[in-house]
Amino acid sequence: EPLTAAALQMLYGGLAMLAIGTWTGEWSHLAWNGRTIAAEAYLTVFGSIIGYSAYSYALRHLPSAVVSLIAARTTSTPNRSA
């Protein structure tokens, strides 16, 4: 099941990052306020849930070659606003 595999990859990746962050002392730099909570909620909803749902939908309705090209194009486009 692809959804289960992706969920497990995200879970284990998050646990690895948590362990590395704890080991390197990142907890002392953490400051929870309204802005950080809003950013965390935004990334959880739009970056993870909606992003993965759109990717999964595209895989079901488009050829995988097209989906991989779209993913490669959107992640490798330089920021031209600078």
Short mmCIF file of N, CA and C in Angstrom, two decimals:
data_model
loop_
_atom_site.label_atom_id
_atom_site.label_comp_id
_atom_site.label_asym_id
_atom_site.label_seq_id
_atom_site.Cartn_x
_atom_site.Cartn_y
_atom_site.Cartn_z
N GLU A 1 0.85 -1.19 0.00
CA GLU A 1 0.00 0.00 0.00
C GLU A 1 0.89 1.25 0.00
N PRO A 2 0.81 2.09 -1.04
CA PRO A 2 1.68 3.27 -1.15
C PRO A 2 1.47 4.29 -0.02
N LEU A 3 0.22 4.49 0.40
CA LEU A 3 -0.05 5.47 1.44
C LEU A 3 0.60 5.06 2.76
N THR A 4 0.52 3.78 3.09
CA THR A 4 1.14 3.29 4.32
C THR A 4 2.65 3.42 4.24
N ALA A 5 3.23 3.09 3.09
CA ALA A 5 4.68 3.21 2.93
C ALA A 5 5.13 4.66 3.09
N ALA A 6 4.40 5.58 2.50
CA ALA A 6 4.76 7.00 2.61
C ALA A 6 4.61 7.48 4.05
N ALA A 7 3.55 7.04 4.72
CA ALA A 7 3.35 7.44 6.11
C ALA A 7 4.48 6.92 7.00
N LEU A 8 4.90 5.70 6.78
CA LEU A 8 6.01 5.15 7.57
C LEU A 8 7.32 5.87 7.27
N GLN A 9 7.55 6.23 6.02
CA GLN A 9 8.75 6.99 5.68
C GLN A 9 8.77 8.33 6.39
N MET A 10 7.63 9.02 6.41
CA MET A 10 7.56 10.31 7.09
C MET A 10 7.73 10.15 8.60
N LEU A 11 7.12 9.11 9.17
CA LEU A 11 7.24 8.86 10.60
C LEU A 11 8.69 8.59 10.99
N TYR A 12 9.34 7.67 10.29
CA TYR A 12 10.73 7.33 10.63
C TYR A 12 11.68 8.48 10.34
N GLY A 13 11.43 9.23 9.29
CA GLY A 13 12.25 10.41 9.02
C GLY A 13 12.11 11.44 10.11
N GLY A 14 10.88 11.66 10.58
CA GLY A 14 10.65 12.60 11.67
C GLY A 14 11.30 12.16 12.97
N LEU A 15 11.22 10.86 13.25
CA LEU A 15 11.86 10.34 14.46
C LEU A 15 13.38 10.47 14.38
N ALA A 16 13.94 10.24 13.21
CA ALA A 16 15.39 10.40 13.04
C ALA A 16 15.80 11.86 13.23
N MET A 17 15.03 12.78 12.66
CA MET A 17 15.34 14.20 12.83
C MET A 17 15.19 14.63 14.29
N LEU A 18 14.20 14.08 14.99
CA LEU A 18 14.01 14.38 16.40
C LEU A 18 15.21 13.90 17.21
N ALA A 19 15.68 12.70 16.91
CA ALA A 19 16.84 12.16 17.62
C ALA A 19 18.10 12.98 17.34
N ILE A 20 18.32 13.34 16.08
CA ILE A 20 19.51 14.13 15.72
C ILE A 20 19.44 15.52 16.34
N GLY A 21 18.27 16.14 16.30
CA GLY A 21 18.10 17.46 16.91
C GLY A 21 18.32 17.43 18.41
N THR A 22 17.84 16.38 19.05
CA THR A 22 18.06 16.24 20.49
C THR A 22 19.54 16.04 20.78
N TRP A 23 20.19 15.20 20.00
CA TRP A 23 21.61 14.90 20.20
C TRP A 23 22.49 16.14 20.00
N THR A 24 22.13 17.02 19.06
CA THR A 24 22.93 18.21 18.79
C THR A 24 22.52 19.41 19.63
N GLY A 25 21.54 19.27 20.52
CA GLY A 25 21.17 20.35 21.42
C GLY A 25 20.26 21.41 20.85
N GLU A 26 19.44 21.05 19.88
CA GLU A 26 18.55 22.02 19.24
C GLU A 26 17.40 22.48 20.14
N TRP A 27 17.08 21.73 21.17
CA TRP A 27 15.95 22.10 22.03
C TRP A 27 16.17 23.44 22.70
N SER A 28 17.41 23.81 22.98
CA SER A 28 17.67 25.08 23.65
C SER A 28 17.38 26.28 22.75
N HIS A 29 17.30 26.07 21.44
CA HIS A 29 17.01 27.16 20.50
C HIS A 29 15.53 27.27 20.17
N LEU A 30 14.70 26.40 20.71
CA LEU A 30 13.28 26.38 20.39
C LEU A 30 12.55 27.43 21.21
N ALA A 31 11.76 28.24 20.55
CA ALA A 31 10.97 29.28 21.22
C ALA A 31 9.55 29.22 20.67
N TRP A 32 8.61 28.72 21.46
CA TRP A 32 7.22 28.63 21.02
C TRP A 32 6.53 29.95 21.26
N ASN A 33 5.95 30.49 20.21
CA ASN A 33 5.10 31.67 20.31
C ASN A 33 4.02 31.53 19.23
N GLY A 34 3.20 32.52 19.09
CA GLY A 34 2.11 32.43 18.12
C GLY A 34 2.58 32.24 16.69
N ARG A 35 3.69 32.90 16.36
CA ARG A 35 4.21 32.81 15.00
C ARG A 35 4.74 31.41 14.69
N THR A 36 5.46 30.80 15.63
CA THR A 36 6.00 29.47 15.37
C THR A 36 4.90 28.42 15.34
N ILE A 37 3.90 28.58 16.18
CA ILE A 37 2.77 27.63 16.17
C ILE A 37 1.99 27.74 14.86
N ALA A 38 1.79 28.98 14.39
CA ALA A 38 1.09 29.17 13.12
C ALA A 38 1.90 28.58 11.96
N ALA A 39 3.21 28.76 11.99
CA ALA A 39 4.06 28.21 10.94
C ALA A 39 4.04 26.69 10.95
N GLU A 40 4.07 26.11 12.13
CA GLU A 40 4.01 24.64 12.24
C GLU A 40 2.68 24.11 11.73
N ALA A 41 1.59 24.77 12.08
CA ALA A 41 0.27 24.35 11.62
C ALA A 41 0.16 24.49 10.09
N TYR A 42 0.68 25.59 9.55
CA TYR A 42 0.65 25.82 8.11
C TYR A 42 1.42 24.72 7.37
N LEU A 43 2.62 24.42 7.83
CA LEU A 43 3.43 23.39 7.17
C LEU A 43 2.81 22.01 7.30
N THR A 44 2.16 21.75 8.42
CA THR A 44 1.51 20.45 8.60
C THR A 44 0.34 20.30 7.64
N VAL A 45 -0.50 21.33 7.55
CA VAL A 45 -1.69 21.23 6.72
C VAL A 45 -1.35 21.34 5.23
N PHE A 46 -0.68 22.41 4.85
CA PHE A 46 -0.46 22.66 3.42
C PHE A 46 0.76 21.92 2.88
N GLY A 47 1.81 21.81 3.65
CA GLY A 47 3.01 21.17 3.17
C GLY A 47 2.93 19.66 3.17
N SER A 48 2.24 19.10 4.14
CA SER A 48 2.20 17.64 4.26
C SER A 48 0.89 17.07 3.74
N ILE A 49 -0.20 17.42 4.36
CA ILE A 49 -1.49 16.78 4.05
C ILE A 49 -1.97 17.13 2.65
N ILE A 50 -2.10 18.41 2.36
CA ILE A 50 -2.63 18.81 1.05
C ILE A 50 -1.61 18.52 -0.05
N GLY A 51 -0.34 18.76 0.22
CA GLY A 51 0.70 18.49 -0.78
C GLY A 51 0.76 17.03 -1.16
N TYR A 52 0.74 16.15 -0.16
CA TYR A 52 0.80 14.72 -0.47
C TYR A 52 -0.50 14.25 -1.12
N SER A 53 -1.63 14.79 -0.70
CA SER A 53 -2.90 14.42 -1.32
C SER A 53 -2.92 14.81 -2.80
N ALA A 54 -2.43 15.99 -3.13
CA ALA A 54 -2.37 16.43 -4.53
C ALA A 54 -1.42 15.54 -5.33
N TYR A 55 -0.29 15.19 -4.75
CA TYR A 55 0.67 14.31 -5.43
C TYR A 55 0.07 12.93 -5.66
N SER A 56 -0.61 12.39 -4.66
CA SER A 56 -1.25 11.09 -4.79
C SER A 56 -2.36 11.12 -5.84
N TYR A 57 -3.15 12.19 -5.86
CA TYR A 57 -4.21 12.35 -6.86
C TYR A 57 -3.60 12.40 -8.26
N ALA A 58 -2.52 13.16 -8.41
CA ALA A 58 -1.87 13.27 -9.73
C ALA A 58 -1.33 11.91 -10.18
N LEU A 59 -0.78 11.13 -9.27
CA LEU A 59 -0.28 9.81 -9.64
C LEU A 59 -1.39 8.88 -10.12
N ARG A 60 -2.58 9.04 -9.55
CA ARG A 60 -3.71 8.20 -9.98
C ARG A 60 -4.28 8.63 -11.33
N HIS A 61 -4.16 9.92 -11.67
CA HIS A 61 -4.84 10.43 -12.86
C HIS A 61 -3.91 10.84 -14.00
N LEU A 62 -2.62 10.86 -13.78
CA LEU A 62 -1.67 11.23 -14.82
C LEU A 62 -0.60 10.15 -14.95
N PRO A 63 0.05 10.08 -16.08
CA PRO A 63 1.16 9.14 -16.21
C PRO A 63 2.28 9.50 -15.22
N SER A 64 2.94 8.50 -14.69
CA SER A 64 3.96 8.75 -13.68
C SER A 64 5.11 9.60 -14.23
N ALA A 65 5.41 9.49 -15.51
CA ALA A 65 6.46 10.31 -16.10
C ALA A 65 6.11 11.80 -16.02
N VAL A 66 4.85 12.13 -16.26
CA VAL A 66 4.41 13.53 -16.18
C VAL A 66 4.50 14.02 -14.75
N VAL A 67 4.06 13.21 -13.80
CA VAL A 67 4.08 13.61 -12.39
C VAL A 67 5.52 13.81 -11.92
N SER A 68 6.43 12.94 -12.34
CA SER A 68 7.82 13.09 -11.92
C SER A 68 8.45 14.34 -12.53
N LEU A 69 8.07 14.68 -13.76
CA LEU A 69 8.58 15.91 -14.38
C LEU A 69 8.06 17.14 -13.66
N ILE A 70 6.79 17.11 -13.28
CA ILE A 70 6.21 18.24 -12.55
C ILE A 70 6.91 18.39 -11.20
N ALA A 71 7.13 17.29 -10.49
CA ALA A 71 7.80 17.34 -9.19
C ALA A 71 9.23 17.85 -9.36
N ALA A 72 9.94 17.40 -10.38
CA ALA A 72 11.31 17.85 -10.59
C ALA A 72 11.34 19.33 -10.95
N ARG A 73 10.41 19.77 -11.74
CA ARG A 73 10.37 21.18 -12.16
C ARG A 73 10.06 22.11 -11.00
N THR A 74 9.11 21.74 -10.16
CA THR A 74 8.70 22.63 -9.07
C THR A 74 9.72 22.66 -7.94
N THR A 75 10.53 21.61 -7.79
CA THR A 75 11.50 21.62 -6.71
C THR A 75 12.85 22.16 -7.14
N SER A 76 13.10 22.27 -8.44
CA SER A 76 14.42 22.75 -8.89
C SER A 76 14.37 24.16 -9.48
N THR A 77 13.23 24.81 -9.45
CA THR A 77 13.12 26.16 -9.99
C THR A 77 13.76 27.14 -9.03
N PRO A 78 14.74 27.92 -9.50
CA PRO A 78 15.37 28.90 -8.59
C PRO A 78 14.43 30.03 -8.26
N ASN A 79 14.67 30.67 -7.14
CA ASN A 79 13.88 31.81 -6.73
C ASN A 79 14.31 33.03 -7.54
N ARG A 80 13.44 33.50 -8.40
CA ARG A 80 13.79 34.59 -9.28
C ARG A 80 13.42 35.96 -8.69
N SER A 81 12.87 36.00 -7.49
CA SER A 81 12.46 37.28 -6.90
C SER A 81 13.62 38.00 -6.26
N ALA A 82 14.75 37.32 -6.07
CA ALA A 82 15.91 37.96 -5.40
C ALA A 82 16.73 38.77 -6.36
#
